[in-house]
Short mmCIF file of C-alpha atoms and ligand atoms in Angstrom, two decimals:
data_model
loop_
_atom_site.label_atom_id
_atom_site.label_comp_id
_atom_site.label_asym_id
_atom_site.label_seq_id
_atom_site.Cartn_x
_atom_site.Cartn_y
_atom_site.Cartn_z
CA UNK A 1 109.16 100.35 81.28
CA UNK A 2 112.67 101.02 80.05
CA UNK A 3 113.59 97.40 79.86
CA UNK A 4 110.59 97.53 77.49
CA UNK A 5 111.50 100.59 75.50
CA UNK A 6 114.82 99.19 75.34
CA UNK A 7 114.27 95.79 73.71
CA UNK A 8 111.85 98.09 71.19
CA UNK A 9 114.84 100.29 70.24
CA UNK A 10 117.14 96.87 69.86
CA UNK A 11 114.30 95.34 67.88
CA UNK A 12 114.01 98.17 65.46
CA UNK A 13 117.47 98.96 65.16
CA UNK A 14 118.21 95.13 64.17
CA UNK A 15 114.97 95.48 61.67
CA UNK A 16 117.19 97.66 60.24
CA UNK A 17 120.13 95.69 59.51
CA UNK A 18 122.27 96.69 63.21
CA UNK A 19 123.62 93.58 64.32
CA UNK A 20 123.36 93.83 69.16
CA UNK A 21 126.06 92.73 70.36
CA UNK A 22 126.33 90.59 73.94
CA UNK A 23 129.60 92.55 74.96
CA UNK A 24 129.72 96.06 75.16
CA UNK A 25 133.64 96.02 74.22
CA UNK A 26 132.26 94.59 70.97
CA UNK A 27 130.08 97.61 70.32
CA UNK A 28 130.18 100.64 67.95
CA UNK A 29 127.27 102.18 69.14
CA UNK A 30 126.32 102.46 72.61
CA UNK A 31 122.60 104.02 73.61
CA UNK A 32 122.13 103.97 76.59
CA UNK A 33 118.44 104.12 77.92
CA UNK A 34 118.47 106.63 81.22
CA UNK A 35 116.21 106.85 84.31
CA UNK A 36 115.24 110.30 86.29
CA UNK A 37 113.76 108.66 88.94
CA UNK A 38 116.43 109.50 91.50
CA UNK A 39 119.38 112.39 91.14
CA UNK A 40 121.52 108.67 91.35
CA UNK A 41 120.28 106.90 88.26
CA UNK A 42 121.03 110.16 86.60
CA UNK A 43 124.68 111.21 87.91
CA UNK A 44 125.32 106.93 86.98
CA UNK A 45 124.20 107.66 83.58
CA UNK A 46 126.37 110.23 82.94
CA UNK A 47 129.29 108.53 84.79
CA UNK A 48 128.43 106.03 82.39
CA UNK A 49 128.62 108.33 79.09
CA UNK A 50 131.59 110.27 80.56
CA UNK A 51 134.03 107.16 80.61
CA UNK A 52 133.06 105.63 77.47
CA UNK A 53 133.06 109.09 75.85
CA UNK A 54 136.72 110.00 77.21
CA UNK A 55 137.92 106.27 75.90
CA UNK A 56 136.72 107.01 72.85
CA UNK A 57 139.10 110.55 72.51
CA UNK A 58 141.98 108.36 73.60
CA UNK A 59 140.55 105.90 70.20
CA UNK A 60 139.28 103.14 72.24
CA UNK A 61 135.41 101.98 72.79
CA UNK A 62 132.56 102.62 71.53
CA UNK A 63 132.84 104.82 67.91
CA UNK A 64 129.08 106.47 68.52
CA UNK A 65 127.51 106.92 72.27
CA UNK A 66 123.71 108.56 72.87
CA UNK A 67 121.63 108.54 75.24
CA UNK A 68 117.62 108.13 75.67
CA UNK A 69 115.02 108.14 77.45
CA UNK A 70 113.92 109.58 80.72
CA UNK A 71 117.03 111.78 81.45
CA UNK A 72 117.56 112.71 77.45
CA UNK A 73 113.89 114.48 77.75
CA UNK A 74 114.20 115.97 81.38
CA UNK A 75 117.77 117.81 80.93
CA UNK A 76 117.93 117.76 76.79
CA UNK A 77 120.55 119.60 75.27
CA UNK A 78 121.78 121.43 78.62
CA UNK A 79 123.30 117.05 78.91
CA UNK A 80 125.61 118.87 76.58
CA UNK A 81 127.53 121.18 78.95
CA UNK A 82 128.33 118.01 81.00
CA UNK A 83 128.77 115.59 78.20
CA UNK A 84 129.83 117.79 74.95
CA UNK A 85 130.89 115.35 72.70
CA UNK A 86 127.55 113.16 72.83
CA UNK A 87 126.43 112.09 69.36
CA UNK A 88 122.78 111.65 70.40
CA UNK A 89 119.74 112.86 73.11
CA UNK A 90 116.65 111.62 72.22
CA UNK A 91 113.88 111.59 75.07
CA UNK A 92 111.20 108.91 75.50
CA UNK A 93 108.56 110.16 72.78
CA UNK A 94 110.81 109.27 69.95
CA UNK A 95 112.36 106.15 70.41
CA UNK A 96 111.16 105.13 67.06
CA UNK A 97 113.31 108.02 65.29
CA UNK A 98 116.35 106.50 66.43
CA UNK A 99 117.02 104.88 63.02
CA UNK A 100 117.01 107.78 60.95
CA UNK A 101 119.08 109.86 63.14
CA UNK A 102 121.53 106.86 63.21
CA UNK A 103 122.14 107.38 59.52
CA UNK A 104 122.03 110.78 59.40
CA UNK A 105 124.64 111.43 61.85
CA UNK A 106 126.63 108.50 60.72
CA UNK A 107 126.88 110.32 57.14
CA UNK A 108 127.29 113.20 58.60
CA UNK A 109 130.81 114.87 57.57
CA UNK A 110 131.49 116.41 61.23
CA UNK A 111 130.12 116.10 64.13
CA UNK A 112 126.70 116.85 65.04
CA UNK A 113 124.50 115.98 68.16
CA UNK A 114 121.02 115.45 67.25
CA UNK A 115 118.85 116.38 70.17
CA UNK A 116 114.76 115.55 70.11
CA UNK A 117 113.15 115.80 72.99
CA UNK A 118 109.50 116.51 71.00
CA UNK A 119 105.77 115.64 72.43
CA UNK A 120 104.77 113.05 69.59
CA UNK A 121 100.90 113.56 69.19
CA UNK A 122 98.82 110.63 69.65
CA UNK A 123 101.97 108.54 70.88
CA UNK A 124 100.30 105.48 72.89
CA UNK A 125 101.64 102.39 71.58
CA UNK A 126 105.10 101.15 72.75
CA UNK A 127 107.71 100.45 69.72
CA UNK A 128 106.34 97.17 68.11
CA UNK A 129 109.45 95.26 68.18
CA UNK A 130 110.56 92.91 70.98
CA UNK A 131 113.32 90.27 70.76
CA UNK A 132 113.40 87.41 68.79
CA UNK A 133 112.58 83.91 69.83
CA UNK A 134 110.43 82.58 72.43
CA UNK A 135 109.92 85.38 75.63
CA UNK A 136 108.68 83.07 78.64
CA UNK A 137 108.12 86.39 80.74
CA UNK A 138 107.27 89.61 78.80
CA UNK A 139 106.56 93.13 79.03
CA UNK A 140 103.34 94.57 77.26
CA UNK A 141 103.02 98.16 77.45
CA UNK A 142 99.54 99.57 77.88
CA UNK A 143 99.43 102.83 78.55
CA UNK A 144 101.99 106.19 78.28
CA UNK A 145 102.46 108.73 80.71
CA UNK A 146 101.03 110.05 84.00
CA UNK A 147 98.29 112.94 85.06
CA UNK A 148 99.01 112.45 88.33
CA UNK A 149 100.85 115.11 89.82
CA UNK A 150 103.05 113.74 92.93
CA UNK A 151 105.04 116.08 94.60
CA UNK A 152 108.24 114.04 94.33
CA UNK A 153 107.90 113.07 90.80
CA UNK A 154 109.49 113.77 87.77
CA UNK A 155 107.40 111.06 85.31
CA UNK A 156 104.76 113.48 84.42
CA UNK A 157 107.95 115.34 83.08
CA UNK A 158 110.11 112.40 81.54
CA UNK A 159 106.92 110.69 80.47
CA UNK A 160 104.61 113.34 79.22
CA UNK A 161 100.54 113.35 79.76
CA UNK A 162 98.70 109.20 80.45
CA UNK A 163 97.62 107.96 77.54
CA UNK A 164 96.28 104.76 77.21
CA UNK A 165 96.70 102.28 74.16
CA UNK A 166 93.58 100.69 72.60
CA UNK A 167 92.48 96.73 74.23
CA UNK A 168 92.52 95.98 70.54
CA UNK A 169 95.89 96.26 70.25
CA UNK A 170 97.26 94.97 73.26
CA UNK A 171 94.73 91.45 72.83
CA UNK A 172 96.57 91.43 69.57
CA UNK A 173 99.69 91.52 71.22
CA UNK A 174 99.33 89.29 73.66
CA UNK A 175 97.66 86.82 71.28
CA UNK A 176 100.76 86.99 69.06
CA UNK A 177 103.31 86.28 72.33
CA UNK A 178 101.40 83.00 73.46
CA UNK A 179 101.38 81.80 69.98
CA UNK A 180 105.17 81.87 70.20
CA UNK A 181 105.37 80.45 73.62
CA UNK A 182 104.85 83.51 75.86
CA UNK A 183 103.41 82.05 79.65
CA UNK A 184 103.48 85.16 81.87
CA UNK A 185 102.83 88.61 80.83
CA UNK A 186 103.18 91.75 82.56
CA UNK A 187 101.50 94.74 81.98
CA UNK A 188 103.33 98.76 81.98
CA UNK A 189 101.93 101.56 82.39
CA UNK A 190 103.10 104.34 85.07
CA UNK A 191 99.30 103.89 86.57
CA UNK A 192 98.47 100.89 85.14
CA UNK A 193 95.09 100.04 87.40
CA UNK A 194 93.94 103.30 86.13
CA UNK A 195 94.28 102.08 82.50
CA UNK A 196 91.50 103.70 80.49
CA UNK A 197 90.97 107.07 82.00
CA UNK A 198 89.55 109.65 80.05
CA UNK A 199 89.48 107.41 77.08
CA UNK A 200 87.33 103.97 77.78
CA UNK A 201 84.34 103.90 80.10
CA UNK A 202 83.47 102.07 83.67
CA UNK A 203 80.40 99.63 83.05
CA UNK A 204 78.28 98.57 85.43
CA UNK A 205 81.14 99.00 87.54
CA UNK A 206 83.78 97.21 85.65
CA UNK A 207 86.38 99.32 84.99
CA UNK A 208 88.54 99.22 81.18
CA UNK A 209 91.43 97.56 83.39
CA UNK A 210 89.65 95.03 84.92
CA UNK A 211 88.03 94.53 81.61
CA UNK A 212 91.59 94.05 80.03
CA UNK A 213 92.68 91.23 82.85
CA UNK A 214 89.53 89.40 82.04
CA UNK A 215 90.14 89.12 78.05
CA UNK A 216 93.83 88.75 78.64
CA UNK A 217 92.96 85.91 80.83
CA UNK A 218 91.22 84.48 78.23
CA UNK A 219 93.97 84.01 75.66
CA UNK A 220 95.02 80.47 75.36
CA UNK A 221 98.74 79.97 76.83
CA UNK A 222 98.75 83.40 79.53
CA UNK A 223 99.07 81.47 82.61
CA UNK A 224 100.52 84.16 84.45
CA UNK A 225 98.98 87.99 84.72
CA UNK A 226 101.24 90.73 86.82
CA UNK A 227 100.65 94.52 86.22
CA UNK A 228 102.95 97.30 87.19
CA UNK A 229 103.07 100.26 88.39
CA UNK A 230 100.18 101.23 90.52
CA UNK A 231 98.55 103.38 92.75
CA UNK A 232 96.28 102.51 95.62
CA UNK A 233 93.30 104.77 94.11
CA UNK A 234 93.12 102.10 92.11
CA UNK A 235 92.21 99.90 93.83
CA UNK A 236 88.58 99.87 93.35
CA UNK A 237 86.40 97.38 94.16
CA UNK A 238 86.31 95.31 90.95
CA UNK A 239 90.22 95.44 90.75
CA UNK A 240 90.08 93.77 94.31
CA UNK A 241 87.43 91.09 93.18
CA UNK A 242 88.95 90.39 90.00
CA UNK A 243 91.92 88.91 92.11
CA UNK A 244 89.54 86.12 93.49
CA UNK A 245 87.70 85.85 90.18
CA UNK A 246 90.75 85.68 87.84
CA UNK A 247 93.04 82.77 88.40
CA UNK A 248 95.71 83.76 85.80
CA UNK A 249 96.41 86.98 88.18
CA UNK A 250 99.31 86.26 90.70
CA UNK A 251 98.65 86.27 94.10
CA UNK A 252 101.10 89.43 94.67
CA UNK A 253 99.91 93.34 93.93
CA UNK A 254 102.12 96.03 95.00
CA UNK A 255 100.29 99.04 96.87
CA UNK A 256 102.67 101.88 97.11
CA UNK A 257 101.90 103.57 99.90
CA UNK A 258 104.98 105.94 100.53
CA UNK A 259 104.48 107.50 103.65
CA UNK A 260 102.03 106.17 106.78
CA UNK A 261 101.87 109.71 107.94
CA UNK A 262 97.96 111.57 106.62
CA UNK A 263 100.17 114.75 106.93
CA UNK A 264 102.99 113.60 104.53
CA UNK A 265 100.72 112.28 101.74
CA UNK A 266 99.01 115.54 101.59
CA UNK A 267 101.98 117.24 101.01
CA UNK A 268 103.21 114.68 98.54
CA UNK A 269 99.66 114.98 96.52
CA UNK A 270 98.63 111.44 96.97
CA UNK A 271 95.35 111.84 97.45
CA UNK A 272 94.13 108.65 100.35
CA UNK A 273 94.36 108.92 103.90
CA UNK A 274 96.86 105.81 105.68
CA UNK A 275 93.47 104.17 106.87
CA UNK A 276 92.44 103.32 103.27
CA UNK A 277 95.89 101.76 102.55
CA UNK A 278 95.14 99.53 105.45
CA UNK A 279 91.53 98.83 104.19
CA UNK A 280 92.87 97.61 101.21
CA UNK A 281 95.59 95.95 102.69
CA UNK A 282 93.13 93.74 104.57
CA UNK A 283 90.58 93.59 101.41
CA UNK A 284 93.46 92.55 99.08
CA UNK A 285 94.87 89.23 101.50
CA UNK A 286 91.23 88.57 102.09
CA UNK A 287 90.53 88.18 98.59
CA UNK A 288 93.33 85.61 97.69
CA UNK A 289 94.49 82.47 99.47
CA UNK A 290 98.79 83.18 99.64
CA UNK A 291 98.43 86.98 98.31
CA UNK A 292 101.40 89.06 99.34
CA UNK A 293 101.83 92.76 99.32
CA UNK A 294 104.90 94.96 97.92
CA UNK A 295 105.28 98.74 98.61
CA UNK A 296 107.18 101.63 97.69
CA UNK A 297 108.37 104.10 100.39
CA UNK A 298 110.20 107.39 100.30
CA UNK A 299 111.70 108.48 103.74
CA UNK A 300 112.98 111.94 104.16
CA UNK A 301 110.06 113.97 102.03
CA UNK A 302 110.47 117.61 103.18
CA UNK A 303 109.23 118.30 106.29
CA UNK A 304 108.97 115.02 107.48
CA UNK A 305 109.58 114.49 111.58
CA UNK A 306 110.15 111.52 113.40
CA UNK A 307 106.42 111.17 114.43
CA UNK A 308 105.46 111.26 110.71
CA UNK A 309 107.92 108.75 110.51
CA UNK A 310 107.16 106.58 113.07
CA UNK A 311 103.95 106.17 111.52
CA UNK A 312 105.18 104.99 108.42
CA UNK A 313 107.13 102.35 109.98
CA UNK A 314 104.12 101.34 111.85
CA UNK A 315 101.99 101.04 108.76
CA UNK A 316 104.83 99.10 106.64
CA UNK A 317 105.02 96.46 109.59
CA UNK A 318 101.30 96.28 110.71
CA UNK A 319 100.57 95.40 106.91
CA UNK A 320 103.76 93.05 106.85
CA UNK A 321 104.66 94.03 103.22
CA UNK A 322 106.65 90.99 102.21
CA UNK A 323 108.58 92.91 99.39
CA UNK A 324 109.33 96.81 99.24
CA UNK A 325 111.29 98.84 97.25
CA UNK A 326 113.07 101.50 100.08
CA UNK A 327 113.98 105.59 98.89
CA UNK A 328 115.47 107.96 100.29
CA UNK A 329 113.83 111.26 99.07
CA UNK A 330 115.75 112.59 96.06
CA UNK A 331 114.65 116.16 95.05
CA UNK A 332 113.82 116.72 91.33
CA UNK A 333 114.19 119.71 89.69
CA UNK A 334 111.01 121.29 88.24
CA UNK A 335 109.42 118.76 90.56
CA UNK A 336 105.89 120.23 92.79
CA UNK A 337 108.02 119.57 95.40
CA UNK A 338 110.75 121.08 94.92
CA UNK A 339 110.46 124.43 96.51
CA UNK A 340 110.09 122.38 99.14
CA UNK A 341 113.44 122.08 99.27
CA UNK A 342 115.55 118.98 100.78
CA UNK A 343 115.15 119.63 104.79
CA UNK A 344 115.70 116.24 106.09
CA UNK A 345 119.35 115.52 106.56
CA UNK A 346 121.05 112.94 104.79
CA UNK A 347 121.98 111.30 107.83
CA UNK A 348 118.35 111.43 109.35
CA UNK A 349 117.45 109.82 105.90
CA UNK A 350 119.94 106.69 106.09
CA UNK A 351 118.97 106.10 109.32
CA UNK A 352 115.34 105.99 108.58
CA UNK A 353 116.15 104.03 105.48
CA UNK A 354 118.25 101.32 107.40
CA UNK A 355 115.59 100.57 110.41
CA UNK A 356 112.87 99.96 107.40
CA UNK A 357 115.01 97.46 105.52
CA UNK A 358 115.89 96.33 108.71
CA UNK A 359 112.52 95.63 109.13
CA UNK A 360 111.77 94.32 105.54
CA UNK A 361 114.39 91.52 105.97
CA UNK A 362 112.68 90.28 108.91
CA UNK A 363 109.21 90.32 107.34
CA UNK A 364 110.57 88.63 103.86
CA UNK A 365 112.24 86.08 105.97
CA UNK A 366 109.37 85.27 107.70
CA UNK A 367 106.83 84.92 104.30
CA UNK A 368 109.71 82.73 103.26
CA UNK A 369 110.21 80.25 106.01
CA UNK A 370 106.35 79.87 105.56
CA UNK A 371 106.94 78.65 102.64
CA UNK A 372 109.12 75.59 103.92
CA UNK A 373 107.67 71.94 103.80
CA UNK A 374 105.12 73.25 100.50
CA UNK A 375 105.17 72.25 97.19
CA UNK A 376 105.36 75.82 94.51
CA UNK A 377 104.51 75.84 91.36
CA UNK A 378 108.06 77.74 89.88
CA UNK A 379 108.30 79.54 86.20
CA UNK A 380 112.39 78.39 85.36
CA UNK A 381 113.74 81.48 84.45
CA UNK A 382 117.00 79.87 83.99
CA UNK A 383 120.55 78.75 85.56
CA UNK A 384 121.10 80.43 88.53
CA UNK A 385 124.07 82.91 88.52
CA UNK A 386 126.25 80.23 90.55
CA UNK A 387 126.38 76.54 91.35
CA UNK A 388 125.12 74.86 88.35
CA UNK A 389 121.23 75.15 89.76
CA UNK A 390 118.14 76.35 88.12
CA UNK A 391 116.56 79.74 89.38
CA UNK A 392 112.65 80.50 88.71
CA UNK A 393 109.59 82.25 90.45
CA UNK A 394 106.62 81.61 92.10
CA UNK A 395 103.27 83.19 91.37
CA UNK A 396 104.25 85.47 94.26
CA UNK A 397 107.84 86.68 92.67
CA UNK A 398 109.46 84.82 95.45
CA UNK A 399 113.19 83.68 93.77
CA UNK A 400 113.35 79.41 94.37
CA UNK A 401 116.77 77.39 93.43
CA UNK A 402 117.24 73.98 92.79
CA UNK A 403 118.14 71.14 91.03
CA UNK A 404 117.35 70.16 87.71
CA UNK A 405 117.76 70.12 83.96
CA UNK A 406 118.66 73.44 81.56
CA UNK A 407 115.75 71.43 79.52
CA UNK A 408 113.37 72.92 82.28
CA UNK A 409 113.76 76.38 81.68
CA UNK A 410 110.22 78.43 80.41
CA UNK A 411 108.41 75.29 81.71
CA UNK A 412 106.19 75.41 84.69
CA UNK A 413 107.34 72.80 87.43
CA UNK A 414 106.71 71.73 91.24
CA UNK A 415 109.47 72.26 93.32
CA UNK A 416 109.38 71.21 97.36
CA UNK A 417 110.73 73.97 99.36
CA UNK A 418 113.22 72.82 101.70
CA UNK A 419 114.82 76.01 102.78
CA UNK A 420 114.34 79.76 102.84
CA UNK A 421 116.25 82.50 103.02
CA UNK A 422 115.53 86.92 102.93
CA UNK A 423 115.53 86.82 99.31
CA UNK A 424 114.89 82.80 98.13
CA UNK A 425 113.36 79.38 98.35
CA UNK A 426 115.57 76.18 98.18
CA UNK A 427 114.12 73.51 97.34
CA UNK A 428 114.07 70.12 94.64
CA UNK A 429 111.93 68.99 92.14
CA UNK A 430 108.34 67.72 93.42
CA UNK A 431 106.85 64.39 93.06
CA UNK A 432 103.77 65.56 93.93
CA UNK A 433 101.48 68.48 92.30
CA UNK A 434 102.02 72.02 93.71
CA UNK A 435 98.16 73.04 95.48
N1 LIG B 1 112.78 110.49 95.49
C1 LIG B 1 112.74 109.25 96.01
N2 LIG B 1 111.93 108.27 95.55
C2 LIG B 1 111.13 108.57 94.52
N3 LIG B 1 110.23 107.82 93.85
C3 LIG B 1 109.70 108.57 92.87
N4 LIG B 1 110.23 109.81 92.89
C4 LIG B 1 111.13 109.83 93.90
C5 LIG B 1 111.99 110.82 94.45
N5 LIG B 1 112.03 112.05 93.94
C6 LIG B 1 109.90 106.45 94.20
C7 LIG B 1 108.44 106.32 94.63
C8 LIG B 1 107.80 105.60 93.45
C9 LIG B 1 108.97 104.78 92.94
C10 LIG B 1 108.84 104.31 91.55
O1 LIG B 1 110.08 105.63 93.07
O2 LIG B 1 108.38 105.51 95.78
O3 LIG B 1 106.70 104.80 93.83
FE1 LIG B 2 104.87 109.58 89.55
FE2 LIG B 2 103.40 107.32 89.93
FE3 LIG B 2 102.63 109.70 91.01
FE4 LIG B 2 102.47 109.30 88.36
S1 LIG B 2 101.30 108.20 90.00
S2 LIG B 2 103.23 111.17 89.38
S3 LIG B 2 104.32 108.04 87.99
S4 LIG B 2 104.50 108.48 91.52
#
């Protein structure tokens, strides 16, 4: 989502005659787009604006720093007190400002931060712009915000209420990206299966998402449909289904579960039981040939005991989640949960953290070395960062390397998987046709 709201800022910005720059030594300005995800992605942010701010008092750097996004509308002006001399705050509703604040505090004869952290009203669509040129891979934003109210979360915060954009306009979108090349989309939202709620109906028990895949699938060029970020609740029936029905749709979903433990997910207001996340473990690898699972999981949630632990573990290996993204609990102020408070020592949460990725890197390697001796059908990203090879993905966002010509990259090709690591494939170009 911030990649997305990034590029949008970058594309307006350069609409408007600001020339991006690929160094940041180069730069004048310097946004910089913040998460609030974690109390880490914060302090890094402001690490961040504190050096370039203090080179700039010593005359070197960057002439102009703000910063946006998540942490600009969760701590506002009071970003001040740590970072006084910051020339801009402007939180994720109003991106789109950025321009005229710019020039206004460019003129401006001393120094003045401009801080807007405003609600816009009827703010669903993403800034319009995107980069220029051909976009292989890209981002379409469908939907705003969150209503759902997890303990641990700051998004309904940084993000304001869900609000979801109009199929019009995204068809349009996507229409206008495979016209200029575009192969795999992915669609944003902070609930993205939910897309719709409270705005489009379910018919006959097709719900506005799964209408969405289906017309998206049906735009010439889209060869490749991924959607992020979900919740299991979901997962409804036609949302299953439409993975066996809808080729375009990769065979990976990601079904954050967070914690195996019944007790733990009522106190972290996620509203399913650990027995349906298993149900629709089972329902979603039954309903496509290859499908892999990714999860999210937060150890350390206040009040959580080794038992309620264990059970996590046993969920996130019984399922055999081939990808996972691994947190320890970071409290949030103005967070549900945080009156909770932060009971689980830091020490009990490393632990727990380590025997889970522990675990992960046995259960990627595995879905890996299953791949060995098969032909995949790769989307080249690119060279890979070393050794003069090629780096792409397969429809399951597994990372394959091998040989071949910089001509290759945005194309689809075969490769024959030779090797297989935790986190890639190895393999060379196919003679025959990936199945
Ligand atoms: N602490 C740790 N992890 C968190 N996440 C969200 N909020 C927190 C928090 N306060 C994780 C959840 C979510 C992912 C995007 O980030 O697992 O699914
Ligand atoms: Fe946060 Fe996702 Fe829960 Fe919304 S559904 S509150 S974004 S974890």
């Amino acid at each position: 989502m911030n990649e997305r709201d990034s590029e949008g800022v970058g594309a307006l910005l350069r609409s408007k005659g600001y020339v991006l720059v690929a160094d940041e030594a180069e730069a004048d300005i310097i946004l910089i787009n913040t998460c609030s995800i974690r109390g880490l992605a914060e302090e890094k942010a402001i690490g961040k604006a504190d050096h370039l701010l203090r080179a700039r008092r010593e005359g070197k750097g960057a002439k102009f720093v703000g910063i946006l996004g998540c942490m600009a509308q969760n701590r506002g002006a009071e970003l001040l007190e740590r970072l006084p001399d910051l020339d801009l705050i402007v939180g994720t509703q109003r991106l789109r400002h950025i321009p005229d604040y710019l020039s206004q505090r460019l003129a401006a004869p001393t120094p003045v931060a401009y801080v807007d952290t405003a609600h816009e009203e009827g703010f669903e669509d993403a800034l319009p712009g995107r980069d220029d040129g051909r976009q292989v891979s890209a981002y379409v934003s469908i939907q705003q915000g969150c209503d759902m109210k997890c303990a641990y979360c700051v998004v309904p915060k940084t993000r304001g209420p869900e609000r979801s954009r109009s199929p019009e306009s995204i068809l349009a979108e996507v229409r206008a990206l495979a016209e200029n090349g575009t192969r795999e989309v992915t669609l944003l939202g902070q609930i993205v299966n939910q897309y719709g709620r409270g705005r489009f109906r379910t018919e006959g028990g097709i719900s506005p998402f799964v209408r969405l895949l289906r017309s998206v699938a049906e735009v010439p060029g889209i060869e490749r449909i991924r959607y992020t970020a979900c919740h299991p609740i979901g997962y409804r029936p036609d949302l299953v289904a439409a993975h066996a029905e809808i080729p375009q749709l990769c065979a990976q979903v990601h079904l954050p579960f967070q914690s195996g433990s019944d007790k733990i997910l009522r106190a972290m207001g996620r509203p399913y039981l650990a027995e349906r996340i298993r149900r629709l473990a089972a329902a979603l690898r039954a309903s496509r040939k290859g499908m892999t699972l990714s999860t999210d999981v937060i150890v350390g949630f206040p009040g959580e005991t080794d038992a309620d632990f264990a059970l996590t573990e046993a969920m996130f290996s019984e399922i055999g989640f081939e990808q996972a993204f691994l947190f320890k609990y970071s409290m949030r102020p103005g967070t549900p949960a945080e009156p909770l408070g932060d009971t689980v020592p830091v020490d009990v949460k490393e632990a727990r953290l380590f025997r889970l990725q522990q675990q992960l890197a046995m259960q990627s390697t595995t879905g890996n070395l299953r791949q060995v001796g098969t032909v995949q059908r790769v989307l080249v990203d690119g060279p890979n960062r070393k050794g003069g090879r090629l780096a792409g993905r397969t429809e399951n966002e597994r990372r394959v390397i091998f040989d071949g010509d910089l001509s290759l990259v945005g194309q689809f090709v075969d490769v024959d998987i030779a090797r297989a690591g935790e986190t890639y494939l190895d393999g060379k170009l196919a003679r025959t046709k990936s199945i």
